[in-house]
mmCIF file of C-alpha atoms in Angstrom:
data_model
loop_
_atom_site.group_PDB
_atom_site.id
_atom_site.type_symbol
_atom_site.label_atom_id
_atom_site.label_comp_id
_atom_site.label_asym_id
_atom_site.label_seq_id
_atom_site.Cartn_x
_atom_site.Cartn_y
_atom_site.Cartn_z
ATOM 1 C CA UNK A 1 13.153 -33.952 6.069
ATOM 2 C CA UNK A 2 16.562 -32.529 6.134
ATOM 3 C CA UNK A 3 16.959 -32.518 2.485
ATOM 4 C CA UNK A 4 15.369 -29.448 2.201
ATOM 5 C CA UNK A 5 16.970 -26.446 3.695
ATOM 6 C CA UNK A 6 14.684 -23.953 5.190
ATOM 7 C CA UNK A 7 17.189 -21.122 4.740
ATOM 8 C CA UNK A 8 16.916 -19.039 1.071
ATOM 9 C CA UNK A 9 20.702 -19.206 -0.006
ATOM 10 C CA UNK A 10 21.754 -16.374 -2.100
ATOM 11 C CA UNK A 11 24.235 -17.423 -4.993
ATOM 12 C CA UNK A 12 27.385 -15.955 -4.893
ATOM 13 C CA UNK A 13 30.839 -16.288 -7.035
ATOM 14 C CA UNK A 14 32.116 -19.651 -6.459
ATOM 15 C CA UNK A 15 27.955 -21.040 -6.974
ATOM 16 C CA UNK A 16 26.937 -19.065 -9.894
ATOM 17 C CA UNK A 17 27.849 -20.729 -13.365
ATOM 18 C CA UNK A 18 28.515 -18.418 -15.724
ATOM 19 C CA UNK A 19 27.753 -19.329 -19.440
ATOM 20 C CA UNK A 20 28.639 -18.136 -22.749
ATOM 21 C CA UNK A 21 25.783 -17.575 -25.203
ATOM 22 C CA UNK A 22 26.079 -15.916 -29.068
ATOM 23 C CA UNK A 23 23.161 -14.098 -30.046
ATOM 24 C CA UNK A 24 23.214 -13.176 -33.768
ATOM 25 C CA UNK A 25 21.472 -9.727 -33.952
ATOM 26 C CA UNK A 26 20.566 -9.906 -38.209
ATOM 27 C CA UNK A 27 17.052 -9.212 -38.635
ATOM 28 C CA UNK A 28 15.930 -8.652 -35.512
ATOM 29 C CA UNK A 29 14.307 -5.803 -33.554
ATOM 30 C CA UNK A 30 16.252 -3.482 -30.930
ATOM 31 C CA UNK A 31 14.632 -3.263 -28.139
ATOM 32 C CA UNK A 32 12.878 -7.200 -28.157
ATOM 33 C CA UNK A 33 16.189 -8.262 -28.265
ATOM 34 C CA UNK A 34 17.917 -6.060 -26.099
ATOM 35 C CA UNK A 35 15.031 -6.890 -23.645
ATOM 36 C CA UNK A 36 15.978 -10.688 -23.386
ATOM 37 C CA UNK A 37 19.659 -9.475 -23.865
ATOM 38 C CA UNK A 38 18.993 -7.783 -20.506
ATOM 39 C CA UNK A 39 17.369 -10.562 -18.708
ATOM 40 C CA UNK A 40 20.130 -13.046 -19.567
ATOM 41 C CA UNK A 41 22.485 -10.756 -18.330
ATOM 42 C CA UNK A 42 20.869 -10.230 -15.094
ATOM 43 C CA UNK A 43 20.363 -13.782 -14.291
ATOM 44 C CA UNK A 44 16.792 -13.770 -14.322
ATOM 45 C CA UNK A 45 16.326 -17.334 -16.179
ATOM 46 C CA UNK A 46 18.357 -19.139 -13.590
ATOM 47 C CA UNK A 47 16.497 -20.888 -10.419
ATOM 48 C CA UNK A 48 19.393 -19.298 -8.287
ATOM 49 C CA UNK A 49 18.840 -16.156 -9.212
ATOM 50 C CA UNK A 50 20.078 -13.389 -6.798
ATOM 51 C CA UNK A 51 19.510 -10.145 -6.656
ATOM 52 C CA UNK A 52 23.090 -8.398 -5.581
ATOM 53 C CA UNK A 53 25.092 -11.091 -7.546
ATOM 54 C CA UNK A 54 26.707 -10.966 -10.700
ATOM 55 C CA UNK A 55 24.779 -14.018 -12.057
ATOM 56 C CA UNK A 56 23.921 -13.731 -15.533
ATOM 57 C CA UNK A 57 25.612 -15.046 -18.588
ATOM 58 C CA UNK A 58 27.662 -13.541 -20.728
ATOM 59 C CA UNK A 59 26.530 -12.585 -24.107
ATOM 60 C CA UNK A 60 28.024 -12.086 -27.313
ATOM 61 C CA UNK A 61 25.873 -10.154 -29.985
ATOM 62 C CA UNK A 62 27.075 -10.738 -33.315
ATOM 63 C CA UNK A 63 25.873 -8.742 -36.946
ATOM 64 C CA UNK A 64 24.920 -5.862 -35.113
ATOM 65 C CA UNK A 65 25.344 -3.562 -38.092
ATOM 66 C CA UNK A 66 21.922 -5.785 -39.085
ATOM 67 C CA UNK A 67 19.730 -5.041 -36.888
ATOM 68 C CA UNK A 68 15.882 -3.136 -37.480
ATOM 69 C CA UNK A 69 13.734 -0.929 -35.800
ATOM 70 C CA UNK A 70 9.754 -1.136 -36.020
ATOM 71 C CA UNK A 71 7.901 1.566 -37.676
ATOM 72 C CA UNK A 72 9.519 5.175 -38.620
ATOM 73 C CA UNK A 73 11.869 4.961 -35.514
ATOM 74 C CA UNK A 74 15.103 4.641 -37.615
ATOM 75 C CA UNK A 75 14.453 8.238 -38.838
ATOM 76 C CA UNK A 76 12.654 9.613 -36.489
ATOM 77 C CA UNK A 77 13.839 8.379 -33.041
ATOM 78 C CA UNK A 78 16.813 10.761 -31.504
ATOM 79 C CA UNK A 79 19.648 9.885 -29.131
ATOM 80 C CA UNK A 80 20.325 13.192 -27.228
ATOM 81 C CA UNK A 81 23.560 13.775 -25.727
ATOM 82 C CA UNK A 82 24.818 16.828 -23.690
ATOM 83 C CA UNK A 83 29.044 17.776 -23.925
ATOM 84 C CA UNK A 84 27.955 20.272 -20.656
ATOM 85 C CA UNK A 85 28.760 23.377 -22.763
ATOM 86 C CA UNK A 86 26.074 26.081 -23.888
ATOM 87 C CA UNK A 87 25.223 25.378 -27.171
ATOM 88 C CA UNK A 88 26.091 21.398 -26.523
ATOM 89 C CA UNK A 89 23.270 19.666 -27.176
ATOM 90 C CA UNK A 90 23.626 17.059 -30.186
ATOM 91 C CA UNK A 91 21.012 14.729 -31.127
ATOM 92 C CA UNK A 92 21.504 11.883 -33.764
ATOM 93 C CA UNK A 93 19.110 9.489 -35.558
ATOM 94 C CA UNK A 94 19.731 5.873 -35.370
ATOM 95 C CA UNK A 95 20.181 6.200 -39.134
ATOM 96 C CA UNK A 96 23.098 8.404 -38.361
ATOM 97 C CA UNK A 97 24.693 6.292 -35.869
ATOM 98 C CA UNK A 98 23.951 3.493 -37.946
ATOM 99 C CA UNK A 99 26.946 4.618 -40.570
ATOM 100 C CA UNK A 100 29.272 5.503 -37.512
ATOM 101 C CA UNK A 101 28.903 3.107 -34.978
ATOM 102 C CA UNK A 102 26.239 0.492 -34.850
ATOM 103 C CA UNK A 103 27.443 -1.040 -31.449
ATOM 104 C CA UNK A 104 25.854 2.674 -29.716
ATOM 105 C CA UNK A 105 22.744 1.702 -30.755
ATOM 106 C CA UNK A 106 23.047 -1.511 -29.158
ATOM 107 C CA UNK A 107 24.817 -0.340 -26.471
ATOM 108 C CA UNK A 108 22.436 2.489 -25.539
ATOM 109 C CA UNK A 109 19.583 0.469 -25.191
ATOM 110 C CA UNK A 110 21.522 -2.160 -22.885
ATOM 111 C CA UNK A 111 22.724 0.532 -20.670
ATOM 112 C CA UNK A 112 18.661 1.639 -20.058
ATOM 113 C CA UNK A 113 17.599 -1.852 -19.599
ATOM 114 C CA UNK A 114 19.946 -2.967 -16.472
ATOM 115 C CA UNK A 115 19.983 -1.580 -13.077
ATOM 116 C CA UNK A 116 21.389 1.966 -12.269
ATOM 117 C CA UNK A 117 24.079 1.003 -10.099
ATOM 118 C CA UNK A 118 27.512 -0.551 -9.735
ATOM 119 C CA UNK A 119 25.716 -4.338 -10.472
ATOM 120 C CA UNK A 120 24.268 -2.563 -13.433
ATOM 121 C CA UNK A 121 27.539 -1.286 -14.579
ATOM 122 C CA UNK A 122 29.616 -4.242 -13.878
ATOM 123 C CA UNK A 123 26.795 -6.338 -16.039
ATOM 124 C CA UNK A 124 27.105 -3.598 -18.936
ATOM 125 C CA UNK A 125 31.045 -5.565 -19.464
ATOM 126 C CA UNK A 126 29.399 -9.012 -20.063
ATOM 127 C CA UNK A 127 28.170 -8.054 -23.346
ATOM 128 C CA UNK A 128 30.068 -8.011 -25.820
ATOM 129 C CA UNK A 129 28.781 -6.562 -29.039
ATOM 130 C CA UNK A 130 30.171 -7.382 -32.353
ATOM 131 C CA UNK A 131 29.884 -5.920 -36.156
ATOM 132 C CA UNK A 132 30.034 -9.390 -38.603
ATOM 133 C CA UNK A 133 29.858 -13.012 -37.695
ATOM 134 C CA UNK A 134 33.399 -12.960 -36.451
ATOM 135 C CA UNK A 135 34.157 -12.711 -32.417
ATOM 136 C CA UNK A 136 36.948 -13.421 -30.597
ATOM 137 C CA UNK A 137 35.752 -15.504 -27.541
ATOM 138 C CA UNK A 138 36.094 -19.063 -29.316
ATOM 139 C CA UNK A 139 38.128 -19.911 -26.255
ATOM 140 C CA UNK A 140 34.931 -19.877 -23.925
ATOM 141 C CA UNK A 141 32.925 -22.421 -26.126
ATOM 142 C CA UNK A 142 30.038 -20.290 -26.349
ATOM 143 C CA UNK A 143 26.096 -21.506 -26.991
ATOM 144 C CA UNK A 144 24.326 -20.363 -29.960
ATOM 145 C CA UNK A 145 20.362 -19.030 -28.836
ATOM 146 C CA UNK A 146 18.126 -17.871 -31.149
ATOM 147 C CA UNK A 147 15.387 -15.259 -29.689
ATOM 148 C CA UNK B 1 27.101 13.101 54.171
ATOM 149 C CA UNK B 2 29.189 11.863 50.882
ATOM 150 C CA UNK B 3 27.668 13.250 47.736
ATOM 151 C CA UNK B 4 25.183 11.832 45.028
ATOM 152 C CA UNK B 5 26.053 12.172 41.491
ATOM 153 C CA UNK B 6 25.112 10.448 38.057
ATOM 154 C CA UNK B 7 27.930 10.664 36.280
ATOM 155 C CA UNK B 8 27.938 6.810 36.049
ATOM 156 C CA UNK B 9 24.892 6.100 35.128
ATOM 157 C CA UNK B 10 25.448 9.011 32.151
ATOM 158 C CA UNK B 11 28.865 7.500 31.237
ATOM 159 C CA UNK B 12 26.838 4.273 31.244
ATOM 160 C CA UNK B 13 24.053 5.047 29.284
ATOM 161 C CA UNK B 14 26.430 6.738 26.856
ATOM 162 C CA UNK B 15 28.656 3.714 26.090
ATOM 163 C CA UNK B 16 25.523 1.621 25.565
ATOM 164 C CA UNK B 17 24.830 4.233 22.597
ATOM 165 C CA UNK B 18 28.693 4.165 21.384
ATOM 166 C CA UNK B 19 28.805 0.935 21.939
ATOM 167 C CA UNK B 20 25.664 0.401 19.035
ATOM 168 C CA UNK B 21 27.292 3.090 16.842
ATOM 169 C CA UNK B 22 30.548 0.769 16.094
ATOM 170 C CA UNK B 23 31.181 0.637 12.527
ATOM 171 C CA UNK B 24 29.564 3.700 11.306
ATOM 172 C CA UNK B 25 30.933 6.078 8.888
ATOM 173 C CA UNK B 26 32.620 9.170 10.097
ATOM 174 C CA UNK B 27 31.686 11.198 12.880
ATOM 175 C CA UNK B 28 28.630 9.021 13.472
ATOM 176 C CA UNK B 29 30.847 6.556 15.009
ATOM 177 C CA UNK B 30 32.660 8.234 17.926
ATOM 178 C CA UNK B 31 31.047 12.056 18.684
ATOM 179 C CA UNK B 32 27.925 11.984 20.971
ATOM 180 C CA UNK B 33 25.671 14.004 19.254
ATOM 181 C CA UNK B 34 25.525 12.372 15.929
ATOM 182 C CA UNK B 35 25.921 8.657 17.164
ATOM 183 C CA UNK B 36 22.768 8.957 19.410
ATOM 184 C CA UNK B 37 20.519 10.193 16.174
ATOM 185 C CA UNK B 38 22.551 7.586 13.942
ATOM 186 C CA UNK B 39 21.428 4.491 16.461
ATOM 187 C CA UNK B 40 18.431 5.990 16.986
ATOM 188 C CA UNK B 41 17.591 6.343 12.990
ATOM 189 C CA UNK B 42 19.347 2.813 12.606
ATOM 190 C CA UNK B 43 16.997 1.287 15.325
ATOM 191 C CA UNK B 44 14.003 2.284 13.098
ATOM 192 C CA UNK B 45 15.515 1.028 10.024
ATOM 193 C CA UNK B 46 15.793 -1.908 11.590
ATOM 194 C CA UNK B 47 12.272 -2.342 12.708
ATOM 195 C CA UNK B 48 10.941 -0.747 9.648
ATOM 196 C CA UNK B 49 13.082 -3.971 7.645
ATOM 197 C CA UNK B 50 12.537 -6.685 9.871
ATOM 198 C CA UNK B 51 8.869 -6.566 8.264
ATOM 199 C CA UNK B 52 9.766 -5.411 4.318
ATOM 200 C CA UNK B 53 12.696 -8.748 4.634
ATOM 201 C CA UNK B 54 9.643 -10.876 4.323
ATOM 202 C CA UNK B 55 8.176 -9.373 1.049
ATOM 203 C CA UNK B 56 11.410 -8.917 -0.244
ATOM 204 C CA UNK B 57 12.232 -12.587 0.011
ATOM 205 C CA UNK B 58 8.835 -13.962 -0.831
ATOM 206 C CA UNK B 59 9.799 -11.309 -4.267
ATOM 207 C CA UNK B 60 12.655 -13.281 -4.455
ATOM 208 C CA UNK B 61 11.060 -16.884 -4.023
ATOM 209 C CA UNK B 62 8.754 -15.307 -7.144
ATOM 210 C CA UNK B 63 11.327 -14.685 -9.430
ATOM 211 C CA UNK B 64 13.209 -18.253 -8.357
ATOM 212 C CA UNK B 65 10.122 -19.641 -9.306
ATOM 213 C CA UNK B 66 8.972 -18.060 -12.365
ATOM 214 C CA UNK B 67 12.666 -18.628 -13.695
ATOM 215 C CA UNK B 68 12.084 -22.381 -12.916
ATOM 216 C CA UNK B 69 8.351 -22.575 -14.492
ATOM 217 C CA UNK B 70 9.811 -20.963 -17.692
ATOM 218 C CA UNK B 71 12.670 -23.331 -18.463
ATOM 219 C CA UNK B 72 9.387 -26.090 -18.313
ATOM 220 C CA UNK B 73 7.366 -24.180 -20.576
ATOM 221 C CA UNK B 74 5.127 -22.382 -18.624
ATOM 222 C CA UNK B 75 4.865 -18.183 -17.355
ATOM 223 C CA UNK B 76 4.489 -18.084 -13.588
ATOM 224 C CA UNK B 77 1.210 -16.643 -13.189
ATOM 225 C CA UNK B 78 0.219 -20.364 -15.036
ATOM 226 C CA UNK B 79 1.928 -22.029 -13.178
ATOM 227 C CA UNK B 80 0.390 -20.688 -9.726
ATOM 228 C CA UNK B 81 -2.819 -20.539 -10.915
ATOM 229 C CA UNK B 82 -2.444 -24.514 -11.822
ATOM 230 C CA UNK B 83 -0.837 -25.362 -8.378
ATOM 231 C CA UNK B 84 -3.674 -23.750 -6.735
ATOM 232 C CA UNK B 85 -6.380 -25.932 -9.294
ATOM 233 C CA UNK B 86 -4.880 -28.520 -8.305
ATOM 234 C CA UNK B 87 -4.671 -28.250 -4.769
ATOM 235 C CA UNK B 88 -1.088 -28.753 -4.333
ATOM 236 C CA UNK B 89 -0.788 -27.094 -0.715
ATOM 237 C CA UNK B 90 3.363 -26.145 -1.326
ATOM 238 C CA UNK B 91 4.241 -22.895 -0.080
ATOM 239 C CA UNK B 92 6.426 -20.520 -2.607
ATOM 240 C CA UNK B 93 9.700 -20.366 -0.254
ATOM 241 C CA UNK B 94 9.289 -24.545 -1.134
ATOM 242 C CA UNK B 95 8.513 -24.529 -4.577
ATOM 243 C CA UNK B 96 11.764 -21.373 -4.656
ATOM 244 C CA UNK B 97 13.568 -24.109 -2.667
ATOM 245 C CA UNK B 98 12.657 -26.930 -5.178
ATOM 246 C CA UNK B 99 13.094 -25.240 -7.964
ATOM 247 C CA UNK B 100 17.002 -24.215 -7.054
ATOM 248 C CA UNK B 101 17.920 -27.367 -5.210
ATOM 249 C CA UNK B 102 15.547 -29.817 -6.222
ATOM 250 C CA UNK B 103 15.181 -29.331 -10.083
ATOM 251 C CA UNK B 104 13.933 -32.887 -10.738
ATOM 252 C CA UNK B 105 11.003 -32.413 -7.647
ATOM 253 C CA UNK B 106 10.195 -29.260 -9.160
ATOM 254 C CA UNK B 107 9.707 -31.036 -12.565
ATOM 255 C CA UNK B 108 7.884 -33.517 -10.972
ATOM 256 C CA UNK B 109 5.172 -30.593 -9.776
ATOM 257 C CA UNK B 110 5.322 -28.799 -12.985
ATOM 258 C CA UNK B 111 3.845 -32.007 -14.745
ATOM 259 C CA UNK B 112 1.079 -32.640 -11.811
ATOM 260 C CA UNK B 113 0.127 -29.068 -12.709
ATOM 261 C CA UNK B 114 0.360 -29.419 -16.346
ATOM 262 C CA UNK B 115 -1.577 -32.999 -16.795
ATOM 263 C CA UNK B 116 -4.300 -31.508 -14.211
ATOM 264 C CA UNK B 117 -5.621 -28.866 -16.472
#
């Protein structure tokens, strides 16, 4: 049986095959998505999985001005930021950052999701978060999924 | 009467430590002192990971897995419990292995698994 190779071969850049996915975020729930978002990202669906390799896909979230949060989080939850100055403490609601910049929202809850690290950083750039139904990555022929 | 010394054997036993500290950052490469604790501290890393490689990859084999028993439908705590029901004596570094290089084998046991339950 030499078919099978007893060695566990870790993917790496010229093995992993990156995809293109479009996710359209109307209707659905922050963090549920975000969740899967994560996991696609990471590479965790794929049989070649690898730990220290960039092997996810990259996703495209579309609508993302449309997206909901269960129960009385949209007033009630707070992002807290710090500028590093006395006095520099500023905390917004998501209904806040909602008017401003829905991507944060989006983008926050990404960032907490993937590893702490340079991999997790690196990952953060394969997402690609969009207001509208309109994106510019037509080019890369990319796979509608519904979560 | 010529006389003994052991500066060789020092010098010796000294390079055998540089020698191991090749590669290391800094001053833990080439200054006595810190090299010897470096190797030293490396040399029980070493041990220490010799033994946590094998959960990490058998970790690893889990997650190949469970990524291969969820694009067939099923979670991998299913999917284990079934291959043990029904005595399918396949190791997890194999099923890891089939389910990366051997998609269509891997199918094959997914469906044993499925139609025994």
């Amino acid at each position: 049986m030499n078919t099978l190779s007893y060695k566990t071969p870790s993917a790496n850049s010229a093995t992993v095959d990156k995809q293109w996915v479009v996710i359209d975020a109307a209707g659905l729930t922050v963090g549920r998505m975000m969740s899967r978002v994560a996991s696609i990202v990471r590479g965790k669906h794929k049989t070649n999985f690898t730990p220290h390799v960039d092997c996810g896909d990259n996703v495209i979230i579309l609508n993302a001005e449309k997206i909901s949060f269960s129960g009385l989080k949209m007033d009630q939850k707070e992002y807290v930021s710090y500028s590093g100055y006395p006095g520099g403490q500023k905390r917004v609601t998501p209904k806040v950052l909602m008017d401003k910049n829905p991507k944060k929202i989006l983008e926050s809850a990404l960032k907490g999701m993937l590893p702490k690290n340079r991999l997790g950083r690196a990952l953060f750039h394969n997402v690609h978060i969009y207001e509208g139904a309109e994106h510019p990555h037509e080019a890369q022929k990319p796979k509608t999924i519904t979560i | 009467m010529p006389r003994s010394v052991n500066s060789v054997a020092s010098r010796e036993r000294r390079k055998r430590i540089m020698k191991q500290a090749k590669g290391y950052f800094g001053r833990r490469k080439n200054v006595w002192t810190v090299a010897k604790n470096a190797v030293e501290k490396g040399l029980t890393y070493a041990y220490r990971d010799r033994r946590t490689k094998k959960r990490n990859f058998r970790a690893l084999w889990i997650q190949r897995i469970n990524a291969g028993a969820r694009e067939q439908g099923m979670s991998y705590s299913a999917f284990m419990g079934g291959v043990k029901k029904s005595n399918i004596e396949l190791n997890r570094k194999v099923l890891a292995d089939l389910a990366m290089n051997h998609p269509d084998a891997f199918k094959a046991v997914v469906e044993q698994v499925k139609s025994a339950k």
